[in-house]
CSV table of C-alpha atoms in Angstrom, one decimal:
chain,number,residue,atom,x,y,z
A,1,MET,CA,0.0,0.0,0.0
A,2,THR,CA,1.5,3.4,-1.0
A,3,SER,CA,1.5,6.5,1.1
A,4,GLU,CA,-0.1,9.8,0.1
A,5,PRO,CA,1.2,10.8,-3.3
A,6,LEU,CA,4.1,13.3,-3.7
A,7,ARG,CA,2.8,16.0,-6.2
A,8,LEU,CA,5.1,18.1,-8.3
A,9,CYS,CA,5.2,19.7,-11.8
A,10,GLU,CA,7.2,19.1,-14.9
A,11,HIS,CA,10.8,20.1,-14.6
A,12,GLN,CA,10.3,20.8,-10.8
A,13,ARG,CA,12.9,19.7,-8.2
A,14,VAL,CA,11.9,18.7,-4.7
A,15,SER,CA,13.8,17.3,-1.7
A,16,VAL,CA,12.6,13.9,-0.5
A,17,ARG,CA,13.4,11.9,2.7
A,18,TRP,CA,13.2,8.4,1.2
A,19,SER,CA,15.5,5.6,2.0
A,20,HIS,CA,18.1,4.5,-0.5
A,21,ASP,CA,16.0,1.4,-1.3
A,22,THR,CA,12.9,3.5,-2.0
A,23,ARG,CA,14.8,5.9,-4.2
A,24,GLN,CA,16.3,3.0,-6.1
A,25,ALA,CA,12.9,1.4,-6.6
A,26,VAL,CA,11.5,4.6,-8.1
A,27,LEU,CA,14.5,5.0,-10.3
A,28,ASP,CA,14.3,1.4,-11.5
A,29,ALA,CA,10.6,1.9,-12.5
A,30,ALA,CA,11.4,5.1,-14.3
A,31,THR,CA,14.4,3.6,-16.1
A,32,ALA,CA,12.4,0.6,-17.2
A,33,TRP,CA,9.8,2.9,-18.7
A,34,GLN,CA,12.5,4.9,-20.4
A,35,GLU,CA,14.0,1.8,-22.0
A,36,ALA,CA,10.6,0.5,-23.1
A,37,HIS,CA,9.9,3.8,-24.9
A,38,GLY,CA,13.4,4.4,-26.3
A,39,LEU,CA,14.0,7.7,-24.5
A,40,PRO,CA,17.5,9.2,-24.0
A,41,GLN,CA,16.8,9.8,-20.2
A,42,PRO,CA,14.4,8.6,-17.6
A,43,PRO,CA,11.3,10.7,-16.7
A,44,LEU,CA,12.5,11.1,-13.1
A,45,SER,CA,16.0,11.3,-11.7
A,46,PHE,CA,17.7,11.9,-8.3
A,47,GLU,CA,20.4,14.6,-7.9
A,48,GLY,CA,22.3,16.3,-5.1
A,49,ALA,CA,25.2,15.2,-3.0
A,50,ASP,CA,23.0,12.8,-1.1
A,51,GLY,CA,20.8,11.8,-4.0
A,52,CYS,CA,17.7,13.1,-2.3
A,53,ILE,CA,16.7,15.8,-4.9
A,54,LEU,CA,13.9,14.5,-7.1
A,55,GLN,CA,13.9,16.0,-10.6
A,56,ALA,CA,11.0,15.7,-13.0
A,57,GLN,CA,11.2,16.0,-16.8
A,58,GLN,CA,8.6,16.8,-19.5
A,59,HIS,CA,6.4,13.9,-18.7
A,60,VAL,CA,3.0,14.0,-16.9
A,61,GLY,CA,1.7,11.0,-15.1
A,62,VAL,CA,2.3,8.7,-12.1
A,63,ILE,CA,5.1,6.5,-10.9
A,64,GLU,CA,4.5,4.0,-8.1
A,65,ALA,CA,7.3,2.0,-6.6
A,66,GLY,CA,9.0,1.2,-3.3
A,67,GLY,CA,5.8,2.0,-1.4
A,68,VAL,CA,5.6,5.7,-2.6
A,69,CYS,CA,3.7,7.4,-5.4
A,70,VAL,CA,4.8,10.3,-7.4
A,71,GLU,CA,2.3,12.3,-9.4
A,72,ILE,CA,3.6,14.7,-12.0
A,73,TYR,CA,1.3,17.5,-13.2
A,74,PRO,CA,1.5,19.8,-16.3
A,75,LYS,CA,3.1,23.2,-16.1
A,76,LEU,CA,0.1,24.8,-17.8
A,77,ASP,CA,-1.1,26.8,-14.8
A,78,ALA,CA,1.3,29.7,-14.2
A,79,GLY,CA,0.3,30.0,-10.5
A,80,LEU,CA,1.0,26.3,-10.0
A,81,VAL,CA,4.5,26.7,-11.4
A,82,LYS,CA,5.2,29.9,-9.6
A,83,ASP,CA,5.1,28.6,-6.0
A,84,ALA,CA,5.4,24.8,-6.8
A,85,GLN,CA,2.6,23.8,-4.5
A,86,VAL,CA,0.1,21.3,-6.0
A,87,THR,CA,-3.0,21.6,-3.8
A,88,ASP,CA,-6.2,19.6,-4.3
A,89,GLN,CA,-7.9,22.6,-5.9
A,90,ARG,CA,-5.1,23.4,-8.2
A,91,ALA,CA,-4.7,19.7,-9.2
A,92,GLY,CA,-8.4,19.6,-10.1
A,93,THR,CA,-8.1,22.7,-12.2
A,94,VAL,CA,-5.0,21.5,-14.1
A,95,MET,CA,-6.5,18.1,-14.7
A,96,LYS,CA,-9.5,19.6,-16.3
A,97,ASN,CA,-7.3,21.6,-18.6
A,98,LEU,CA,-5.3,18.4,-19.3
A,99,LEU,CA,-8.5,16.5,-20.1
A,100,TRP,CA,-9.5,19.3,-22.5
A,101,LEU,CA,-6.1,19.3,-24.2
A,102,LEU,CA,-6.2,15.5,-24.6
A,103,GLU,CA,-9.7,15.7,-26.2
A,104,GLU,CA,-8.9,18.6,-28.5
A,105,SER,CA,-5.6,17.0,-29.7
A,106,GLY,CA,-6.8,13.5,-30.1
A,107,HIS,CA,-3.5,12.4,-28.5
A,108,GLU,CA,-3.2,8.6,-28.9
A,109,GLY,CA,-7.0,8.3,-28.8
A,110,LEU,CA,-7.0,8.6,-25.0
A,111,ILE,CA,-10.2,10.8,-24.9
A,112,ASP,CA,-13.0,10.8,-27.5
A,113,ALA,CA,-14.9,14.0,-28.3
A,114,GLY,CA,-17.4,14.9,-25.6
A,115,GLU,CA,-15.8,12.7,-22.9
A,116,ALA,CA,-13.9,15.6,-21.2
A,117,GLY,CA,-17.1,17.5,-20.4
A,118,VAL,CA,-18.5,15.1,-17.9
A,119,GLU,CA,-19.0,16.5,-14.3
A,120,ASP,CA,-17.4,13.5,-12.5
A,121,SER,CA,-13.9,14.2,-13.9
A,122,PRO,CA,-10.7,13.0,-12.3
A,123,ASP,CA,-8.3,15.2,-10.2
A,124,SER,CA,-5.3,12.8,-10.2
A,125,ILE,CA,-3.4,10.9,-12.8
A,126,CYS,CA,-4.4,7.5,-11.5
A,127,ASP,CA,-8.0,8.5,-11.5
A,128,LEU,CA,-7.6,9.9,-15.0
A,129,LEU,CA,-6.4,6.5,-16.3
A,130,ALA,CA,-9.1,4.6,-14.4
A,131,TRP,CA,-11.8,7.0,-15.6
A,132,LEU,CA,-10.7,6.7,-19.3
A,133,PHE,CA,-10.6,2.9,-19.2
A,134,ALA,CA,-13.9,2.5,-17.2
A,135,TRP,CA,-15.7,4.8,-19.6
A,136,ARG,CA,-14.7,2.8,-22.6
A,137,LEU,CA,-15.1,-0.6,-21.0
A,138,ARG,CA,-18.6,0.2,-19.7
A,139,ASP,CA,-19.8,1.2,-23.2
A,140,GLN,CA,-18.4,-1.9,-24.9
A,141,LEU,CA,-19.6,-4.4,-22.2
A,142,SER,CA,-23.1,-3.0,-22.6
A,143,LEU,CA,-23.1,-4.4,-26.1
A,144,GLY,CA,-21.9,-7.8,-25.0
A,145,LEU,CA,-18.8,-9.7,-23.9
A,146,PRO,CA,-15.8,-10.2,-26.2
A,147,GLN,CA,-16.6,-13.9,-26.9
A,148,GLU,CA,-15.1,-16.0,-29.7
A,149,TYR,CA,-14.6,-19.6,-30.7
A,150,ILE,CA,-11.5,-21.1,-29.0
A,151,GLY,CA,-9.8,-24.4,-30.0
A,152,MET,CA,-10.0,-26.9,-27.2
A,153,SER,CA,-8.6,-30.4,-26.8
A,154,ASP,CA,-8.9,-33.1,-24.1
A,155,ASP,CA,-9.0,-36.8,-23.5
A,156,LEU,CA,-12.6,-37.8,-22.9
A,157,ARG,CA,-14.7,-40.9,-22.5
A,158,LEU,CA,-17.2,-39.8,-25.1
A,159,VAL,CA,-16.6,-38.2,-28.5
A,160,ARG,CA,-16.8,-34.4,-28.5
A,161,GLY,CA,-16.1,-32.5,-31.8
A,162,ARG,CA,-13.4,-34.3,-33.8
A,163,ILE,CA,-11.2,-37.3,-32.9
A,164,ASP,CA,-7.5,-36.5,-32.8
A,165,PHE,CA,-6.4,-39.7,-34.6
A,166,ALA,CA,-2.7,-38.9,-34.3
A,167,ARG,CA,-2.8,-38.6,-30.5
A,168,GLN,CA,-5.3,-41.5,-30.3
A,169,SER,CA,-3.1,-43.9,-32.3
A,170,THR,CA,0.0,-43.0,-30.3
A,171,VAL,CA,-0.6,-41.9,-26.7
A,172,HIS,CA,-3.9,-43.9,-26.3
A,173,PHE,CA,-3.1,-46.9,-28.5
A,174,GLY,CA,-5.1,-49.9,-27.3
A,175,ARG,CA,-7.2,-47.8,-24.9
A,176,PRO,CA,-10.9,-47.7,-26.2
A,177,ASP,CA,-12.0,-46.1,-22.9
A,178,VAL,CA,-10.2,-42.8,-23.6
A,179,ILE,CA,-10.8,-40.7,-26.8
A,180,ALA,CA,-8.6,-37.8,-27.8
A,181,CYS,CA,-10.9,-35.0,-28.9
A,182,SER,CA,-10.6,-31.6,-30.4
A,183,TRP,CA,-13.4,-29.0,-30.6
A,184,ASP,CA,-14.2,-25.3,-30.9
A,185,GLU,CA,-16.0,-23.7,-27.9
A,186,PHE,CA,-17.7,-20.3,-27.9
A,187,THR,CA,-16.4,-18.8,-24.7
A,188,PRO,CA,-15.9,-15.4,-23.0
A,189,ASP,CA,-12.6,-16.6,-21.5
A,190,THR,CA,-10.4,-15.2,-24.3
A,191,SER,CA,-7.0,-13.5,-24.4
A,192,LEU,CA,-8.7,-10.2,-25.0
A,193,ALA,CA,-11.1,-10.6,-22.1
A,194,ARG,CA,-8.3,-11.7,-19.8
A,195,LEU,CA,-6.3,-8.5,-20.8
A,196,LEU,CA,-9.4,-6.4,-20.0
A,197,ARG,CA,-10.0,-8.1,-16.7
A,198,CYS,CA,-6.4,-7.8,-15.6
A,199,ALA,CA,-6.3,-4.0,-16.4
A,200,THR,CA,-9.6,-3.6,-14.5
A,201,GLU,CA,-8.1,-5.3,-11.4
A,202,VAL,CA,-4.9,-3.2,-11.6
A,203,LEU,CA,-6.8,0.1,-11.8
A,204,LEU,CA,-9.4,-0.9,-9.2
A,205,GLU,CA,-6.5,-1.1,-6.7
A,206,ARG,CA,-5.5,2.5,-7.3
A,207,VAL,CA,-8.7,4.4,-8.2
A,208,ARG,CA,-10.1,7.0,-5.9
A,209,LEU,CA,-12.9,8.4,-8.1
A,210,ARG,CA,-16.1,6.8,-6.9
A,211,GLY,CA,-17.8,6.8,-10.3
A,212,ALA,CA,-14.9,5.1,-12.0
A,213,ALA,CA,-14.5,2.6,-9.2
A,214,ALA,CA,-18.2,1.7,-9.5
A,215,ASP,CA,-17.9,1.2,-13.2
A,216,LEU,CA,-14.8,-1.0,-12.8
A,217,ARG,CA,-16.5,-3.2,-10.2
A,218,ASP,CA,-19.5,-3.6,-12.5
A,219,ALA,CA,-17.1,-4.6,-15.3
A,220,LEU,CA,-15.4,-7.2,-13.0
A,221,ALA,CA,-18.8,-8.7,-12.3
A,222,MET,CA,-19.6,-9.0,-16.0
A,223,LEU,CA,-16.2,-10.6,-16.6
A,224,ASP,CA,-16.7,-13.1,-13.8
A,225,GLU,CA,-16.4,-16.1,-16.3
A,226,VAL,CA,-13.0,-14.8,-17.4
A,227,GLU,CA,-9.9,-16.2,-15.7
A,228,SER,CA,-7.8,-13.7,-13.7
A,229,VAL,CA,-4.2,-13.8,-14.8
A,230,GLN,CA,-1.0,-11.9,-13.9
A,231,PRO,CA,-0.1,-8.8,-16.0
A,232,PHE,CA,2.8,-10.4,-17.7
A,233,GLN,CA,0.6,-13.3,-18.8
A,234,ALA,CA,-2.1,-11.0,-20.1
A,235,VAL,CA,0.4,-8.9,-22.1
A,236,ALA,CA,2.1,-11.9,-23.5
A,237,ALA,CA,-1.1,-13.5,-24.7
A,238,ALA,CA,-2.4,-10.2,-26.2
A,239,SER,CA,0.1,-10.4,-29.1
A,240,GLY,CA,-1.9,-13.5,-30.4
A,241,ILE,CA,-5.3,-11.7,-30.6
A,242,ARG,CA,-6.7,-11.9,-34.1
A,243,TRP,CA,-8.5,-8.7,-35.1
A,244,SER,CA,-11.4,-8.6,-37.4
A,245,ARG,CA,-14.6,-6.5,-38.0
A,246,LEU,CA,-16.2,-8.7,-35.3
A,247,ASN,CA,-14.0,-7.6,-32.5
A,248,MET,CA,-12.6,-4.3,-33.8
A,249,ARG,CA,-14.8,-2.3,-31.5
A,250,TRP,CA,-12.7,-3.5,-28.6
A,251,ARG,CA,-9.5,-2.0,-30.0
A,252,PRO,CA,-9.6,1.3,-27.9
A,253,CYS,CA,-10.1,-0.7,-24.7
A,254,HIS,CA,-7.3,-3.1,-25.7
A,255,ASP,CA,-4.9,-0.3,-26.4
A,256,LEU,CA,-5.6,1.4,-23.1
A,257,ALA,CA,-5.4,-1.9,-21.2
A,258,LEU,CA,-1.9,-2.5,-22.7
A,259,ALA,CA,-0.9,1.0,-21.6
A,260,VAL,CA,-2.0,0.2,-18.1
A,261,LEU,CA,-0.3,-3.2,-17.9
A,262,THR,CA,2.9,-2.4,-19.6
A,263,GLY,CA,3.3,0.4,-17.0
A,264,GLN,CA,4.0,-2.3,-14.4
A,265,GLY,CA,7.7,-1.8,-15.1
A,266,ARG,CA,10.3,-4.5,-14.4
A,267,GLU,CA,7.9,-6.2,-12.0
A,268,ILE,CA,5.6,-7.3,-14.8
A,269,HIS,CA,8.1,-10.0,-15.8
A,270,ALA,CA,8.0,-11.5,-12.3
A,271,GLY,CA,4.3,-11.4,-12.0
A,272,SER,CA,4.3,-8.7,-9.4
A,273,SER,CA,2.5,-5.3,-9.4
A,274,GLY,CA,4.9,-3.6,-7.0
A,275,SER,CA,5.6,-0.8,-9.4
A,276,PHE,CA,3.3,1.1,-11.8
A,277,VAL,CA,4.1,3.8,-14.4
A,278,PHE,CA,1.8,5.7,-16.7
A,279,LEU,CA,3.2,8.9,-18.3
A,280,ILE,CA,2.2,11.3,-21.1
A,281,ASN,CA,4.9,13.0,-23.1
A,282,MET,CA,3.9,16.6,-23.0
A,283,ASN,CA,6.1,17.5,-25.9
A,284,ARG,CA,4.2,15.1,-28.2
A,285,LEU,CA,0.9,16.1,-26.7
A,286,PHE,CA,1.5,19.7,-27.5
A,287,GLU,CA,2.7,18.8,-31.0
A,288,ASP,CA,-0.6,16.9,-31.6
A,289,TYR,CA,-2.6,19.8,-30.3
A,290,CYS,CA,-0.7,22.3,-32.6
A,291,LEU,CA,-1.4,20.0,-35.5
A,292,ARG,CA,-5.1,20.2,-34.9
A,293,TRP,CA,-4.8,24.0,-34.3
A,294,LEU,CA,-3.0,24.5,-37.6
A,295,GLU,CA,-5.5,22.4,-39.6
A,296,LYS,CA,-8.4,24.4,-38.1
A,297,THR,CA,-6.7,27.7,-38.7
A,298,PHE,CA,-5.5,27.1,-42.3
A,299,GLN,CA,-8.3,24.8,-43.3
A,300,GLN,CA,-6.1,22.3,-44.9
A,301,ARG,CA,-4.1,19.1,-44.3
A,302,ILE,CA,-0.8,19.6,-42.5
A,303,ASP,CA,2.1,17.2,-42.9
A,304,PRO,CA,3.6,16.3,-39.5
A,305,GLN,CA,7.3,15.3,-39.1
A,306,LYS,CA,8.1,16.2,-42.7
A,307,ARG,CA,11.5,15.0,-44.0
A,308,LEU,CA,13.0,18.2,-45.7
A,309,GLY,CA,16.5,16.9,-46.4
A,310,THR,CA,19.8,16.3,-44.7
A,311,LEU,CA,22.6,18.4,-43.3
A,312,LEU,CA,25.4,16.3,-44.9
A,313,VAL,CA,25.6,14.7,-48.3
A,314,ALA,CA,27.8,11.8,-47.2
A,315,PRO,CA,25.8,8.5,-47.5
A,316,GLU,CA,26.8,7.2,-44.1
A,317,ARG,CA,26.2,10.5,-42.1
A,318,ARG,CA,23.4,12.5,-43.7
A,319,ILE,CA,21.7,13.8,-40.4
A,320,ALA,CA,18.1,13.9,-41.5
A,321,GLN,CA,16.1,17.1,-40.8
A,322,ASP,CA,12.4,16.5,-39.9
A,323,ALA,CA,10.2,19.5,-39.4
A,324,ASP,CA,7.3,19.3,-36.9
A,325,PHE,CA,4.8,20.7,-39.5
A,326,PHE,CA,4.9,21.5,-43.2
A,327,TRP,CA,2.2,22.8,-45.5
A,328,LEU,CA,1.8,24.8,-48.8
A,329,ASP,CA,-0.3,27.9,-48.9
A,330,GLN,CA,-0.9,29.4,-52.4
A,331,ASN,CA,2.6,30.7,-53.4
A,332,ASP,CA,4.2,30.2,-50.0
A,333,LEU,CA,5.4,27.3,-48.1
A,334,TRP,CA,5.2,27.1,-44.3
A,335,VAL,CA,7.5,25.3,-41.8
A,336,GLY,CA,6.3,25.1,-38.2
A,337,ASP,CA,8.1,24.0,-35.0
A,338,ALA,CA,6.3,23.3,-31.7
A,339,LYS,CA,8.1,24.4,-28.6
A,340,TYR,CA,6.4,23.3,-25.4
A,341,LYS,CA,7.9,26.0,-23.1
A,342,LEU,CA,6.7,29.2,-21.6
A,343,PRO,CA,8.6,32.1,-23.3
A,344,ASP,CA,11.3,33.9,-21.3
A,345,ALA,CA,11.4,37.6,-22.2
A,346,GLN,CA,15.2,37.6,-21.9
A,347,ASN,CA,15.8,34.4,-23.9
A,348,TRP,CA,13.0,34.1,-26.4
A,349,PRO,CA,13.1,32.9,-29.0
A,350,ARG,CA,16.1,30.7,-28.2
A,351,ILE,CA,19.0,30.9,-30.6
A,352,ASP,CA,19.2,27.1,-31.1
A,353,ASP,CA,15.5,27.0,-32.0
A,354,LEU,CA,15.9,29.9,-34.6
A,355,ARG,CA,18.9,28.3,-36.2
A,356,GLN,CA,17.1,25.0,-36.6
A,357,LEU,CA,14.0,26.6,-38.1
A,358,ILE,CA,16.0,28.8,-40.5
A,359,CYS,CA,17.7,25.7,-41.7
A,360,TYR,CA,14.3,23.9,-42.2
A,361,GLY,CA,13.2,26.9,-44.3
A,362,GLN,CA,16.2,26.8,-46.5
A,363,LEU,CA,15.9,23.1,-47.1
A,364,ALA,CA,12.2,23.4,-47.9
A,365,GLN,CA,13.0,26.1,-50.5
A,366,LYS,CA,15.2,23.6,-52.2
A,367,LEU,CA,12.4,21.2,-52.4
A,368,HIS,CA,9.9,23.7,-53.7
A,369,ALA,CA,11.8,26.2,-55.9
A,370,GLY,CA,10.0,29.4,-56.6
A,371,ARG,CA,8.0,29.5,-53.4
A,372,THR,CA,8.6,31.9,-50.5
A,373,SER,CA,9.3,30.1,-47.2
A,374,ARG,CA,7.6,31.3,-44.0
A,375,LEU,CA,8.4,30.0,-40.6
A,376,MET,CA,6.4,29.6,-37.4
A,377,ILE,CA,7.3,28.8,-33.8
A,378,LEU,CA,4.2,27.6,-31.9
A,379,HIS,CA,4.4,27.9,-28.1
A,380,PRO,CA,1.8,27.5,-25.3
A,381,THR,CA,0.1,30.2,-23.4
A,382,THR,CA,-2.6,30.3,-20.6
A,383,GLY,CA,-3.8,33.7,-21.8
A,384,GLU,CA,-5.0,35.1,-25.1
A,385,GLU,CA,-3.4,33.9,-28.3
A,386,GLN,CA,-1.1,36.4,-30.0
A,387,SER,CA,1.1,36.5,-33.1
A,388,GLU,CA,4.3,38.4,-33.6
A,389,ALA,CA,5.9,38.9,-37.0
A,390,LEU,CA,9.7,39.0,-37.4
A,391,GLN,CA,12.2,38.5,-40.2
A,392,THR,CA,15.4,36.4,-40.3
A,393,PHE,CA,18.7,37.5,-41.8
A,394,ASP,CA,18.0,35.5,-45.0
A,395,VAL,CA,14.6,37.3,-45.5
A,396,GLN,CA,12.4,34.5,-44.3
A,397,GLU,CA,9.3,35.7,-42.4
A,398,LEU,CA,9.1,34.3,-38.9
A,399,ARG,CA,5.9,34.2,-36.9
A,400,LEU,CA,5.9,33.6,-33.1
A,401,GLN,CA,2.5,32.2,-32.4
A,402,SER,CA,1.2,31.5,-28.9
A,403,ILE,CA,-1.4,28.7,-28.6
A,404,ARG,CA,-3.9,28.6,-25.8
A,405,VAL,CA,-3.6,25.4,-23.9
A,406,THR,CA,-6.3,25.9,-21.3
A,407,ARG,CA,-10.1,25.8,-21.8
A,408,GLN,CA,-11.7,29.2,-22.3
A,409,PRO,CA,-14.0,30.1,-19.3
A,410,VAL,CA,-17.7,29.7,-20.1
């Protein structure tokens, strides 16, 4: 059982009084998540002479390990970042903004349109995950269980289905009292159902939101005929699920269940649930939101992660250059770059960001000769959206565009 969660914001540093074993357990869970997602550094680290300074990165979510729970919140609320105190009221406000951002961006399909507007919304990361899963699972279970025909085999006294003549003539040679049988059975105890039940049990241990907890308990009751398995077993069997139009409606539940269970960290391979990790990369979330914003603003399709060229011409060391956004507008071409950071008046825009974007524009002009390149840096704001026009040394227009990342007050 974990203690009260430690709450902090992205990129915040806090001092903790945890034992060495507890700090190591948290670091192991964070490192396992880093390795599973191919990141250059873990989402949490420990610093300082005694290793008791906890440093968060640009990920929002929860890490449970070693008997402690760390909840990382977005830096979207300027007041929350200012004094670094995540109170219940502030956590609820920031979570509502995060829900809205997930809905508007369509990030990884976590929230469908209209889901973020419900009154019983979560105010913690664990509750967010449980709420999302319970919402989807409840709707799908109301249409029926994920049943399918499963191949079965057993040695019986009476024939059922087909006789397995190969096994009968070898293992049971000369035994007329035992018949090797094979048959198909229509059952709810499938790999998909076991995955869903396992994720439901994991979330039910952590949820505090009463509505989500009630939905999860109802789901467990409906999945009563499904065998309860360990997370590592459920995840391993999930790779063998055969998808078709008959079970495709379960795909969102399946994907979220995998996100829940693969967050078990290293412990998943030992069949334990001693650690749990679920994190959202805020850089990618902001990029997804900017993509939707650009498509609404320019009323056209925007190409994300567009390959514009390479910095070198040598075959073995080209160094590819991929812009966050690229689109054509009449006689112009646009190259956009999303920067999930609050502008600093003394260091904005950053020199490295400008150099990178100017290079993108020059490469794009080589691809589309005769078109004028226009550059855009998109960054978040909690206030009104504003646009500032500048010009680079090579006569490319540069627009600094702030994007509102909090819901407008009603």
